[in-house]
Amino acid sequence: MALSVATSGSGITIVRVEGQLIVGNRQELKALVTESLDRGGRKFLIDCTDTGYIDSSGLGALVTIAKKVREHGGEIRLAGLNEDLRSLFTLTKLDSLFEIGETVEQTLADF
Amino acid sequence: MALSVATSGSGITIVRVEGQLIVGNRQELKALVTESLDRGGRKFLIDCTDTGYIDSSGLGALVTIAKKVREHGGEIRLAGLNEDLRSLFTLTKLDSLFEIGETVEQTLADF
Amino acid sequence: MTAPLRLCVRRGPEKEAASPTIRVALTLPSDIDVIEETVELLALHAFAGRIPAQRTRFRFRVTLAEALANAIQCGNGGDPDQPVHVELHLTEETIRVQVTDRGTGFDTDHTTDPTDPDTLEYPCGRGLFIIRHLTDHVEFNDQGNTIWMTLPRS
Amino acid sequence: MTAPLRLCVRRGPEKEAASPTIRVALTLPSDIDVIEETVELLALHAFAGRIPAQRTRFRFRVTLAEALANAIQCGNGGDPDQPVHVELHLTEETIRVQVTDRGTGFDTDHTTDPTDPDTLEYPCGRGLFIIRHLTDHVEFNDQGNTIWMTLPRS
Ligand SMILES: Nc1ncnc2c1ncn2[C@@H]1O[C@H](COP(=O)(O)OP(=O)(O)O)[C@@H](O)[C@H]1O
Ligand SMILES: Nc1ncnc2c1ncn2[C@@H]1O[C@H](COP(=O)(O)OP(=O)(O)O)[C@@H](O)[C@H]1O
């Protein structure tokens, strides 16, 4: 997995997850978002356009991150999920915890 | 494996071997050449352009066929062998028993 | 040379494919960092010579990753010296995945529902739930240290 | 939205591939008509995810076909009820092929040279010679009903 972070002109922190988000690497994602929160970031977009698959630990990490972001008065959205990834959120009902947008561009514009 | 037979304008029987020439199908080739001999065919070209691999039974079948053809005063040539197939004949020194031409066209012209 | 005249075409005996079961086996250390590579390696064999549906490939990868994570973390307690054994039994239609750890197992009849509003925000407890929903069939041995999952191959 | 500014790129831990040995196993009936299919099936696994040299693929297919033919015909006497067991042990660099039949074996030390002018026109006796020349290494068990052949994977 590779994570890359960018900040949009409107101050949204875009975290791009390339590859698998699984038990072996979910901590990296948590650490990265925590650092961004510490630096004052409050709006987060997780870009899953190039995400392969997510396991239950990866989903767990996203839940934990979402909680933390909300505790800081922030907001987190997901975007770019393909049908398979989307089905994981529907199955686990986590789609009720996360705002899941369509493309990154669309989700950024709506934020 | 699939065998197809054709006769050139100059009366050469061209036997095309598609796929593997191995223990499970070598009898077909023997039967086919024997029938051609019975019908008076004396010049044979085995077209290996689309042959995958040949096992020791396949080589053995070719040796038997060559003998039979020569006993009938005929001649047999091979053509279209790729490097790998050619190496089998060099390794087993069967290249001393068979005339091995280059392309089918070239070998037909030289026959 | 004039155009050759086709006389006949014969095909060798084409046996109805007996479709033998192919077994693919692999032993890995209890290290969560090898899960991803193991999954990719086994996916190559699971679908060797095939182009399965995108969804099939996804189901295989997610459920195998889950089962390996449980075997490594819950079963073997993350002790890298304890091996995890994986086998795929491949038939024409299905993949049977077997994952065995060296642990004492657990009560496999006890299931929890991670979609329960009370526990929805828990970070854990979704693994077996996902496995049950993304496979065609799940079974455990009595001890609870072997899981068998059945998935399609196409 | 203006162009996003790249802040950092992190990569997860990439473990030096432990390169586990993968075992692929298959049992077939003693029927020469299943050799071709078995060879193709096992070639898929032997080179899964790889694009080996044309020559490597050829060597694998020819020598496996030879070993299967011997096991079926010499070892099991062509009795379709007698199984032949094949295993591939795949490492990063090599393929170890194991073929076992139910026969009584033979004197594996006794080798003949089919290129001898006296026997050059014999229809048989080239199988083991080809195996010895197209593999990197050949071994038998003491009984002579198991052959191990080592070949490259690339
Ligand atoms: N291979 C195993 N060995 C021992 N216990 C296991 C094993 N697999 C699962 N479990 C038990 O089942 C529980 C539920 O597993 P799971 O649904 O995957 O969620 P999680 O692993 O996130 O807790 C685990 O917490 C563990 O107690
Ligand atoms: N698996 C086997 N079981 C018993 N005998 C075998 C086996 N493999 C080879 N042999 C013996 O070795 C001989 C030489 O084999 P090979 O070189 O393959 O030539 P061929 O099979 O054409 O005779 C065989 O004729 C047979 O007697």
Coordinates of C-alpha atoms and ligand atoms in Angstrom, one line a residue:
Chain A
M1 CA 0.0 0.0 0.0
A2 CA 1.0 3.6 -0.6
L3 CA -0.6 6.6 1.0
S4 CA -0.3 10.1 -0.5
V5 CA -1.7 13.3 1.0
A6 CA -2.6 16.5 -0.7
T7 CA -4.5 19.6 0.3
S8 CA -7.1 21.0 -2.0
G9 CA -7.4 24.8 -2.5
S10 CA -10.5 24.8 -0.3
G11 CA -8.4 23.2 2.6
I12 CA -9.6 19.6 2.3
T13 CA -7.0 17.0 3.1
I14 CA -7.1 14.3 0.4
V15 CA -5.7 11.0 1.4
R16 CA -5.2 8.6 -1.4
V17 CA -5.0 4.9 -0.6
E18 CA -3.3 2.9 -3.3
G19 CA -3.4 -0.9 -3.0
Q20 CA -4.8 -2.8 -0.1
L21 CA -6.0 -1.3 3.2
I22 CA -5.5 -4.2 5.5
V23 CA -4.3 -5.3 8.9
G24 CA -0.7 -4.9 8.0
N25 CA -0.9 -1.2 7.1
R26 CA -4.0 0.4 8.6
Q27 CA -1.8 2.0 11.3
E28 CA -0.1 4.2 8.7
L29 CA -3.4 5.6 7.7
K30 CA -4.4 6.3 11.3
A31 CA -1.1 8.0 12.0
L32 CA -1.4 10.1 8.9
V33 CA -4.9 11.4 9.7
T34 CA -4.0 12.0 13.3
E35 CA -1.0 14.2 12.2
S36 CA -3.2 16.1 9.9
L37 CA -5.7 16.7 12.7
D38 CA -2.9 17.9 14.9
R39 CA -1.9 20.4 12.1
G40 CA -5.5 21.7 12.1
G41 CA -7.0 19.8 9.2
R42 CA -10.7 19.2 9.7
K43 CA -12.1 18.1 6.4
F44 CA -10.9 14.8 5.1
L45 CA -11.5 12.9 1.8
I46 CA -10.3 9.4 1.6
D47 CA -9.6 8.7 -2.1
C48 CA -10.2 5.0 -2.9
T49 CA -9.9 5.3 -6.6
D50 CA -6.8 3.0 -6.6
T51 CA -7.7 1.0 -3.6
G52 CA -7.7 -2.8 -4.2
Y53 CA -9.4 -4.3 -1.3
I54 CA -10.1 -3.4 2.3
D55 CA -10.3 -6.1 5.1
S56 CA -12.2 -5.9 8.4
S57 CA -9.2 -4.2 10.1
G58 CA -9.0 -1.6 7.4
L59 CA -12.7 -0.9 7.9
G60 CA -12.1 -0.8 11.6
A61 CA -9.3 1.7 11.1
L62 CA -11.7 3.9 9.0
V63 CA -14.3 3.7 11.8
T64 CA -11.7 4.8 14.4
I65 CA -10.5 7.6 12.2
A66 CA -14.0 8.9 11.5
K67 CA -14.7 9.0 15.2
K68 CA -11.6 10.9 15.9
V69 CA -12.2 13.4 13.1
R70 CA -15.8 14.0 14.4
E71 CA -14.5 14.4 18.0
H72 CA -12.4 17.3 16.6
G73 CA -15.4 18.8 15.0
G74 CA -14.3 17.7 11.6
E75 CA -15.8 15.7 8.7
I76 CA -14.7 12.7 6.7
R77 CA -15.9 11.5 3.3
L78 CA -15.0 8.6 1.1
A79 CA -14.8 8.8 -2.7
G80 CA -13.8 6.8 -5.8
L81 CA -15.0 3.4 -4.5
N82 CA -15.7 0.8 -7.1
E83 CA -18.7 -1.5 -6.8
D84 CA -16.9 -4.2 -4.8
L85 CA -15.6 -1.8 -2.2
R86 CA -19.0 -0.1 -1.9
S87 CA -20.5 -3.5 -1.2
L88 CA -18.3 -3.9 1.8
F89 CA -19.7 -0.7 3.3
T90 CA -23.3 -1.7 2.5
L91 CA -22.8 -5.2 3.9
T92 CA -21.3 -4.0 7.2
K93 CA -23.8 -1.0 7.3
L94 CA -20.8 1.3 7.6
D95 CA -22.4 3.3 4.8
S96 CA -24.5 4.8 7.6
L97 CA -21.3 6.1 9.4
F98 CA -19.5 7.5 6.3
E99 CA -20.6 9.9 3.7
I100 CA -19.6 8.0 0.5
G101 CA -19.4 10.2 -2.6
E102 CA -18.9 9.3 -6.2
T103 CA -15.8 10.6 -7.9
V104 CA -13.1 12.6 -6.0
E105 CA -13.9 15.7 -8.1
Q106 CA -17.6 15.4 -7.4
T107 CA -17.1 14.8 -3.7
L108 CA -14.6 17.7 -3.4
A109 CA -17.1 20.0 -5.1
D110 CA -19.9 18.9 -2.7
F111 CA -17.8 19.1 0.5
Chain B
M1 CA -3.6 -32.9 -31.8
A2 CA -5.0 -32.5 -35.2
L3 CA -3.6 -34.0 -38.4
S4 CA -4.4 -32.7 -41.9
V5 CA -3.2 -34.1 -45.1
A6 CA -2.8 -32.3 -48.5
T7 CA -1.2 -33.3 -51.7
S8 CA 1.0 -30.7 -53.5
G9 CA 0.8 -30.2 -57.3
S10 CA 4.1 -32.2 -57.5
G11 CA 2.6 -35.2 -55.7
I12 CA 4.1 -34.6 -52.3
T13 CA 1.9 -35.7 -49.4
I14 CA 2.0 -32.9 -46.8
V15 CA 1.0 -34.0 -43.3
R16 CA 0.4 -31.1 -41.0
V17 CA 0.7 -31.8 -37.2
E18 CA -1.1 -29.3 -35.1
G19 CA -0.5 -29.5 -31.3
Q20 CA 1.4 -32.2 -29.5
L21 CA 2.8 -35.3 -31.2
I22 CA 2.9 -37.6 -28.1
V23 CA 2.3 -41.1 -26.9
G24 CA -1.5 -40.5 -26.8
N25 CA -1.8 -39.8 -30.5
R26 CA 1.3 -41.0 -32.4
Q27 CA -0.7 -44.0 -33.8
E28 CA -2.9 -41.6 -35.8
L29 CA 0.1 -40.3 -37.6
K30 CA 1.4 -43.8 -38.3
A31 CA -2.0 -44.9 -39.6
L32 CA -2.3 -41.9 -41.9
V33 CA 1.1 -42.3 -43.5
T34 CA 0.6 -46.0 -43.9
E35 CA -2.7 -45.3 -45.8
S36 CA -1.0 -42.8 -48.0
L37 CA 1.8 -45.3 -48.8
D38 CA -0.9 -47.8 -49.7
R39 CA -2.5 -45.3 -52.1
G40 CA 0.9 -44.9 -53.8
G41 CA 2.3 -41.8 -52.0
R42 CA 6.1 -41.9 -51.9
K43 CA 7.1 -38.4 -51.0
F44 CA 6.2 -37.1 -47.6
L45 CA 6.6 -33.8 -45.9
I46 CA 5.8 -33.5 -42.2
D47 CA 4.8 -29.9 -41.5
C48 CA 5.7 -29.0 -37.9
T49 CA 4.9 -25.3 -38.2
D50 CA 2.1 -25.6 -35.7
T51 CA 3.5 -28.5 -33.6
G52 CA 3.8 -27.8 -29.9
Y53 CA 6.0 -30.4 -28.5
I54 CA 7.0 -34.0 -29.4
D55 CA 7.8 -36.6 -26.8
S56 CA 10.0 -39.7 -27.2
S57 CA 7.0 -41.7 -28.4
G58 CA 6.4 -39.1 -31.1
L59 CA 10.0 -39.2 -32.1
G60 CA 9.8 -43.0 -32.2
A61 CA 6.7 -42.9 -34.4
L62 CA 8.6 -40.7 -36.8
V63 CA 11.5 -43.1 -36.9
T64 CA 9.1 -46.0 -37.6
I65 CA 7.3 -44.0 -40.3
A66 CA 10.6 -43.0 -42.0
K67 CA 11.7 -46.6 -42.1
K68 CA 8.5 -47.7 -43.7
V69 CA 8.6 -45.0 -46.2
R70 CA 12.1 -45.8 -47.2
E71 CA 11.2 -49.5 -47.5
H72 CA 8.7 -48.5 -50.1
G73 CA 11.3 -46.6 -51.9
G74 CA 9.9 -43.2 -50.7
E75 CA 11.4 -40.2 -49.0
I76 CA 10.3 -38.2 -45.9
R77 CA 11.3 -34.7 -44.9
L78 CA 10.4 -32.5 -42.0
A79 CA 9.8 -28.8 -42.2
G80 CA 8.7 -25.8 -40.1
L81 CA 10.4 -26.9 -36.9
N82 CA 11.1 -24.1 -34.4
E83 CA 14.3 -24.0 -32.4
D84 CA 13.0 -26.1 -29.6
L85 CA 11.7 -28.9 -31.8
R86 CA 14.9 -28.8 -33.8
S87 CA 16.9 -29.2 -30.6
L88 CA 15.1 -32.5 -29.9
F89 CA 16.3 -33.9 -33.2
T90 CA 19.9 -32.7 -32.6
L91 CA 19.9 -34.1 -29.1
T92 CA 18.7 -37.5 -30.1
K93 CA 20.8 -37.5 -33.3
L94 CA 17.7 -38.2 -35.3
D95 CA 18.7 -35.2 -37.5
S96 CA 20.9 -37.8 -39.1
L97 CA 17.9 -40.0 -40.0
F98 CA 15.6 -37.2 -41.3
E99 CA 16.1 -34.5 -43.8
I100 CA 15.0 -31.4 -41.9
G101 CA 14.2 -28.4 -44.1
E102 CA 13.4 -24.8 -43.2
T103 CA 10.0 -23.6 -44.2
V104 CA 7.4 -25.8 -45.8
E105 CA 7.6 -23.7 -49.0
Q106 CA 11.4 -24.0 -49.2
T107 CA 11.3 -27.7 -48.4
L108 CA 8.6 -28.4 -51.0
A109 CA 10.6 -26.5 -53.6
D110 CA 13.8 -28.5 -52.8
F111 CA 12.1 -31.9 -52.8
Chain C
M1 CA 3.6 -25.8 -56.4
T2 CA -0.2 -25.6 -56.9
A3 CA -2.6 -25.0 -54.1
P4 CA -2.5 -28.1 -51.9
L5 CA -5.7 -30.2 -51.9
R6 CA -7.1 -30.9 -48.4
L7 CA -7.8 -34.6 -48.2
C8 CA -8.8 -35.1 -44.6
V9 CA -8.5 -33.7 -41.1
R10 CA -8.3 -36.0 -38.1
R11 CA -8.3 -35.0 -34.5
G12 CA -6.7 -37.1 -31.8
P13 CA -8.9 -38.5 -29.1
E14 CA -10.1 -35.6 -27.0
K15 CA -11.0 -37.1 -23.6
E16 CA -13.8 -35.5 -21.7
A17 CA -11.7 -33.5 -19.2
A18 CA -11.6 -35.6 -16.1
S19 CA -11.1 -32.3 -14.2
P20 CA -8.9 -33.5 -11.4
T21 CA -8.8 -31.6 -8.2
I22 CA -5.6 -29.6 -8.0
R23 CA -4.3 -28.9 -4.5
V24 CA -2.1 -25.9 -3.9
A25 CA -0.4 -25.7 -0.5
L26 CA 1.7 -23.1 1.2
T27 CA 3.0 -22.5 4.7
L28 CA 3.6 -19.0 6.0
P29 CA 5.0 -17.5 9.2
S30 CA 2.6 -15.6 11.5
D31 CA 3.5 -12.2 10.3
I32 CA 0.7 -9.9 9.1
D33 CA 3.0 -8.3 6.7
V34 CA 3.1 -11.4 4.5
I35 CA -0.7 -11.5 4.1
E36 CA -0.9 -9.3 1.0
E37 CA 1.8 -11.2 -0.8
T38 CA 0.3 -14.5 0.1
V39 CA -3.1 -13.5 -1.1
E40 CA -1.7 -12.3 -4.5
L41 CA 0.4 -15.5 -4.9
L42 CA -2.6 -17.8 -4.2
A43 CA -4.9 -15.7 -6.4
L44 CA -2.6 -16.5 -9.3
H45 CA -3.1 -20.2 -8.7
A46 CA -6.8 -20.0 -7.8
F47 CA -7.5 -18.4 -11.2
A48 CA -4.6 -19.9 -13.2
G49 CA -5.6 -19.8 -16.9
R50 CA -8.9 -18.2 -16.2
I51 CA -10.4 -14.7 -16.3
P52 CA -12.8 -14.7 -13.4
A53 CA -15.4 -12.0 -12.7
Q54 CA -13.9 -8.9 -11.0
R55 CA -16.3 -9.7 -8.1
T56 CA -15.1 -13.3 -7.8
R57 CA -11.5 -12.1 -7.5
F58 CA -12.5 -9.5 -4.9
R59 CA -14.4 -12.1 -2.8
F60 CA -11.4 -14.4 -2.9
R61 CA -8.9 -11.8 -1.9
V62 CA -10.9 -10.3 1.0
T63 CA -12.0 -13.5 2.6
L64 CA -8.5 -15.2 2.3
A65 CA -6.9 -12.0 3.8
E66 CA -9.5 -12.2 6.7
A67 CA -8.9 -15.8 7.4
L68 CA -5.1 -15.4 7.3
A69 CA -5.4 -12.4 9.7
N70 CA -7.4 -14.4 12.1
A71 CA -5.1 -17.4 11.9
I72 CA -2.0 -15.2 12.5
Q73 CA -3.4 -12.9 15.2
C74 CA -6.1 -14.9 17.0
G75 CA -5.0 -18.4 16.4
N76 CA -1.2 -18.1 16.6
G77 CA -1.2 -15.0 18.7
G78 CA 1.1 -13.3 16.2
D79 CA 4.0 -15.6 17.2
P80 CA 6.1 -15.6 14.0
D81 CA 7.5 -19.0 14.8
Q82 CA 4.0 -20.6 14.6
P83 CA 3.2 -21.5 11.0
V84 CA -0.1 -21.0 9.2
H85 CA -1.0 -23.6 6.6
V86 CA -3.1 -22.7 3.6
E87 CA -4.5 -25.1 1.0
L88 CA -6.6 -24.4 -2.1
H89 CA -8.5 -27.3 -3.6
L90 CA -9.4 -26.3 -7.1
T91 CA -12.1 -28.0 -9.1
E92 CA -13.6 -26.9 -12.4
E93 CA -16.2 -24.8 -10.6
T94 CA -15.1 -24.1 -7.1
I95 CA -12.2 -23.1 -4.9
R96 CA -12.1 -24.6 -1.4
V97 CA -9.8 -22.6 0.8
Q98 CA -8.4 -24.2 4.0
V99 CA -6.6 -22.2 6.6
T100 CA -5.1 -23.9 9.6
D101 CA -3.3 -22.3 12.6
R102 CA -1.6 -23.8 15.6
G103 CA -4.0 -22.3 18.1
T104 CA -6.6 -23.8 20.5
G105 CA -9.5 -22.6 18.4
F106 CA -12.6 -20.8 19.5
D107 CA -16.4 -21.3 19.7
T108 CA -17.2 -21.2 16.1
D109 CA -21.0 -21.4 16.7
H110 CA -21.0 -18.1 18.5
T111 CA -21.7 -15.4 16.0
T112 CA -22.1 -11.7 16.6
D113 CA -23.7 -9.1 14.3
P114 CA -21.4 -6.2 13.7
T115 CA -24.2 -4.3 12.0
D116 CA -26.0 -4.0 15.4
P117 CA -26.4 -0.2 16.1
D118 CA -24.9 -0.8 19.5
T119 CA -21.6 -2.1 18.1
L120 CA -21.5 -0.4 14.7
E121 CA -18.7 1.8 15.8
Y122 CA -16.6 -0.9 17.2
P123 CA -13.2 -1.2 15.4
C124 CA -13.3 -5.1 15.4
G125 CA -15.6 -8.0 15.0
R126 CA -16.3 -7.8 11.3
G127 CA -14.0 -10.5 10.0
L128 CA -16.1 -13.7 10.3
F129 CA -19.2 -11.7 9.3
I130 CA -17.5 -10.6 6.1
I131 CA -16.3 -14.2 5.5
R132 CA -19.8 -15.6 5.9
H133 CA -21.3 -13.1 3.5
L134 CA -18.6 -13.2 0.8
T135 CA -18.2 -17.0 0.5
D136 CA -20.6 -19.6 -0.7
H137 CA -20.0 -21.8 2.3
V138 CA -18.0 -21.8 5.5
E139 CA -17.1 -24.6 7.8
F140 CA -14.7 -25.1 10.8
N141 CA -13.1 -28.2 12.3
D142 CA -14.3 -29.1 15.8
Q143 CA -11.4 -27.5 17.5
G144 CA -11.8 -24.2 15.6
N145 CA -8.3 -23.9 14.3
T146 CA -9.2 -24.8 10.7
I147 CA -11.6 -22.9 8.5
W148 CA -12.8 -24.1 5.1
M149 CA -14.3 -21.5 2.7
T150 CA -15.9 -22.3 -0.6
L151 CA -15.8 -19.8 -3.4
P152 CA -16.5 -19.8 -7.1
R153 CA -13.7 -19.9 -9.7
S154 CA -15.4 -17.9 -12.4
Chain D
M1 CA -10.7 23.4 -6.6
T2 CA -7.1 24.3 -7.4
A3 CA -4.5 21.7 -8.1
P4 CA -3.9 19.7 -5.0
L5 CA -0.5 20.1 -3.4
R6 CA 1.4 16.8 -2.7
L7 CA 2.5 16.8 0.9
C8 CA 4.0 13.3 1.3
V9 CA 3.9 9.8 0.1
R10 CA 4.3 6.9 2.4
R11 CA 4.6 3.3 1.6
G12 CA 3.5 0.5 3.8
P13 CA 6.1 -2.0 5.1
E14 CA 7.3 -4.0 2.1
K15 CA 8.6 -7.2 3.5
E16 CA 11.4 -8.8 1.6
A17 CA 9.4 -11.6 -0.1
A18 CA 9.9 -14.6 2.1
S19 CA 9.2 -16.6 -1.1
P20 CA 7.5 -19.6 0.4
T21 CA 7.6 -22.9 -1.4
I22 CA 4.2 -23.5 -3.1
R23 CA 3.2 -27.1 -3.6
V24 CA 0.8 -28.0 -6.4
A25 CA -0.5 -31.6 -6.3
L26 CA -2.6 -33.6 -8.6
T27 CA -3.6 -37.3 -9.0
L28 CA -4.4 -38.7 -12.4
P29 CA -5.6 -42.0 -13.8
S30 CA -3.2 -44.2 -15.8
D31 CA -4.5 -43.1 -19.1
I32 CA -2.2 -41.8 -21.8
D33 CA -5.0 -39.6 -23.1
V34 CA -4.9 -37.3 -20.1
I35 CA -1.2 -36.5 -20.3
E36 CA -1.6 -33.5 -22.6
E37 CA -4.3 -31.9 -20.5
T38 CA -2.4 -32.6 -17.3
V39 CA 0.8 -31.0 -18.7
E40 CA -1.1 -27.9 -19.8
L41 CA -2.8 -27.6 -16.4
L42 CA 0.4 -27.9 -14.5
A43 CA 2.2 -25.5 -16.8
L44 CA -0.4 -22.9 -15.8
H45 CA 0.6 -23.3 -12.2
A46 CA 4.3 -23.8 -12.8
F47 CA 4.5 -20.4 -14.5
A48 CA 1.6 -18.6 -12.7
G49 CA 2.2 -14.9 -12.9
R50 CA 5.4 -15.3 -15.0
I51 CA 6.4 -15.1 -18.6
P52 CA 9.1 -17.7 -18.8
A53 CA 11.4 -18.2 -21.8
Q54 CA 9.9 -20.2 -24.6
R55 CA 12.6 -22.7 -24.1
T56 CA 11.8 -23.1 -20.4
R57 CA 8.2 -23.8 -21.1
F58 CA 9.2 -26.3 -23.8
R59 CA 11.6 -28.2 -21.4
F60 CA 8.9 -28.3 -18.7
R61 CA 6.2 -29.7 -21.0
V62 CA 8.4 -32.3 -22.8
T63 CA 10.0 -33.7 -19.6
L64 CA 6.7 -33.8 -17.6
A65 CA 5.0 -35.5 -20.6
E66 CA 7.8 -38.1 -20.6
A67 CA 7.7 -38.7 -16.9
L68 CA 3.9 -39.2 -17.0
A69 CA 4.1 -41.5 -19.9
N70 CA 6.7 -43.7 -18.1
A71 CA 4.7 -43.7 -14.9
I72 CA 1.5 -44.6 -16.7
Q73 CA 2.9 -47.2 -19.1
C74 CA 6.0 -48.7 -17.4
G75 CA 5.1 -48.0 -13.8
N76 CA 1.4 -48.7 -13.6
G77 CA 1.3 -50.9 -16.7
G78 CA -1.4 -48.8 -18.2
D79 CA -4.0 -49.9 -15.6
P80 CA -6.4 -47.0 -15.4
D81 CA -7.3 -47.8 -11.8
Q82 CA -3.7 -47.2 -10.7
P83 CA -3.2 -43.5 -9.9
V84 CA -0.2 -41.4 -10.8
H85 CA 0.6 -38.7 -8.3
V86 CA 2.3 -35.4 -9.5
E87 CA 3.6 -32.6 -7.3
L88 CA 5.3 -29.3 -8.2
H89 CA 7.4 -27.6 -5.6
L90 CA 7.7 -24.0 -6.8
T91 CA 10.3 -21.7 -5.4
E92 CA 11.4 -18.3 -6.7
E93 CA 13.9 -19.8 -9.1
T94 CA 13.1 -23.5 -9.6
I95 CA 10.4 -26.0 -10.2
R96 CA 10.8 -29.4 -8.7
V97 CA 8.6 -31.9 -10.3
Q98 CA 7.8 -35.2 -8.6
V99 CA 6.0 -38.0 -10.4
T100 CA 5.1 -41.2 -8.5
D101 CA 3.5 -44.4 -9.8
R102 CA 2.3 -47.6 -8.0
G103 CA 4.8 -49.8 -9.8
T104 CA 7.7 -51.8 -8.5
G105 CA 10.3 -49.4 -10.1
F106 CA 13.3 -50.3 -12.2
D107 CA 17.1 -50.1 -12.2
T108 CA 17.5 -46.3 -12.4
D109 CA 21.3 -46.5 -12.5
H110 CA 21.2 -48.4 -15.8
T111 CA 21.3 -45.9 -18.6
T112 CA 21.4 -46.5 -22.3
D113 CA 22.4 -44.2 -25.1
P114 CA 19.8 -43.9 -27.8
T115 CA 22.1 -42.0 -30.0
D116 CA 24.3 -45.1 -30.4
P117 CA 24.3 -45.9 -34.2
D118 CA 23.3 -49.5 -33.4
T119 CA 20.1 -48.4 -31.8
L120 CA 19.4 -45.1 -33.5
E121 CA 16.5 -46.5 -35.4
Y122 CA 14.8 -48.1 -32.4
P123 CA 11.3 -46.7 -31.8
C124 CA 11.8 -46.6 -28.0
G125 CA 14.4 -45.8 -25.3
R126 CA 14.7 -42.0 -25.6
G127 CA 12.5 -40.9 -22.7
L128 CA 14.9 -40.9 -19.8
F129 CA 17.7 -39.6 -22.1
I130 CA 15.5 -36.6 -23.1
I131 CA 14.6 -36.1 -19.4
R132 CA 18.3 -36.1 -18.3
H133 CA 19.2 -33.6 -21.0
L134 CA 16.3 -31.2 -20.7
T135 CA 16.2 -30.9 -16.9
D136 CA 18.8 -29.3 -14.6
H137 CA 18.8 -32.3 -12.3
V138 CA 17.1 -35.8 -12.1
E139 CA 16.8 -38.0 -9.1
F140 CA 14.9 -41.2 -8.3
N141 CA 13.8 -42.9 -5.1
D142 CA 15.5 -46.2 -4.2
Q143 CA 12.6 -48.2 -5.5
G144 CA 12.5 -46.4 -8.8
N145 CA 8.8 -45.5 -8.8
T146 CA 9.3 -41.8 -8.0
I147 CA 11.2 -39.4 -10.2
W148 CA 12.2 -35.8 -9.2
M149 CA 13.2 -33.4 -12.0
T150 CA 14.4 -29.9 -11.4
L151 CA 13.8 -27.2 -13.9
P152 CA 14.0 -23.4 -14.0
R153 CA 11.0 -21.2 -13.7
S154 CA 12.1 -18.3 -15.9
Ligands
LIG1 N1 -8.3 -18.8 14.0 C1 -8.8 -18.3 15.1 N2 -8.4 -18.8 16.3 C2 -8.9 -18.4 17.5 N3 -9.9 -17.5 17.6 C3 -10.4 -17.0 16.4 C4 -9.9 -17.4 15.2 N4 -10.7 -16.7 14.2 C5 -11.5 -16.0 14.9 N5 -11.4 -16.1 16.2 C6 -12.2 -15.5 17.3 O1 -13.4 -14.9 16.8 C7 -13.5 -13.6 17.1 C8 -14.2 -12.8 16.0 O2 -13.4 -12.8 14.8 P1 -13.6 -11.7 13.7 O3 -15.1 -11.8 13.3 O4 -12.7 -12.0 12.6 O5 -13.3 -10.3 14.3 P2 -12.0 -9.8 15.0 O6 -10.9 -10.6 14.5 O7 -12.0 -8.4 14.4 O8 -12.3 -9.8 16.4 C9 -12.1 -13.1 17.3 O9 -12.0 -12.0 18.1 C10 -11.5 -14.3 18.0 O10 -11.8 -14.3 19.3
LIG2 N1 8.2 -45.3 -13.8 C1 8.8 -46.4 -14.3 N2 8.5 -47.6 -13.8 C2 9.1 -48.7 -14.2 N3 10.0 -48.7 -15.2 C3 10.4 -47.6 -15.8 C4 9.8 -46.3 -15.4 N4 10.3 -45.4 -16.1 C5 11.2 -45.9 -17.0 N5 11.2 -47.3 -16.8 C6 12.1 -48.3 -17.5 O1 13.1 -47.6 -18.2 C7 13.1 -47.9 -19.5 C8 13.6 -46.8 -20.4 O2 12.7 -45.7 -20.3 P1 12.7 -44.6 -21.4 O3 14.1 -44.1 -21.5 O4 11.6 -43.6 -21.0 O5 12.3 -45.3 -22.8 P2 11.0 -46.1 -23.2 O6 10.0 -45.8 -22.2 O7 10.8 -45.6 -24.5 O8 11.4 -47.5 -23.2 C9 11.7 -48.3 -19.8 O9 11.6 -49.2 -20.9 C10 11.3 -49.0 -18.5 O10 11.8 -50.4 -18.5

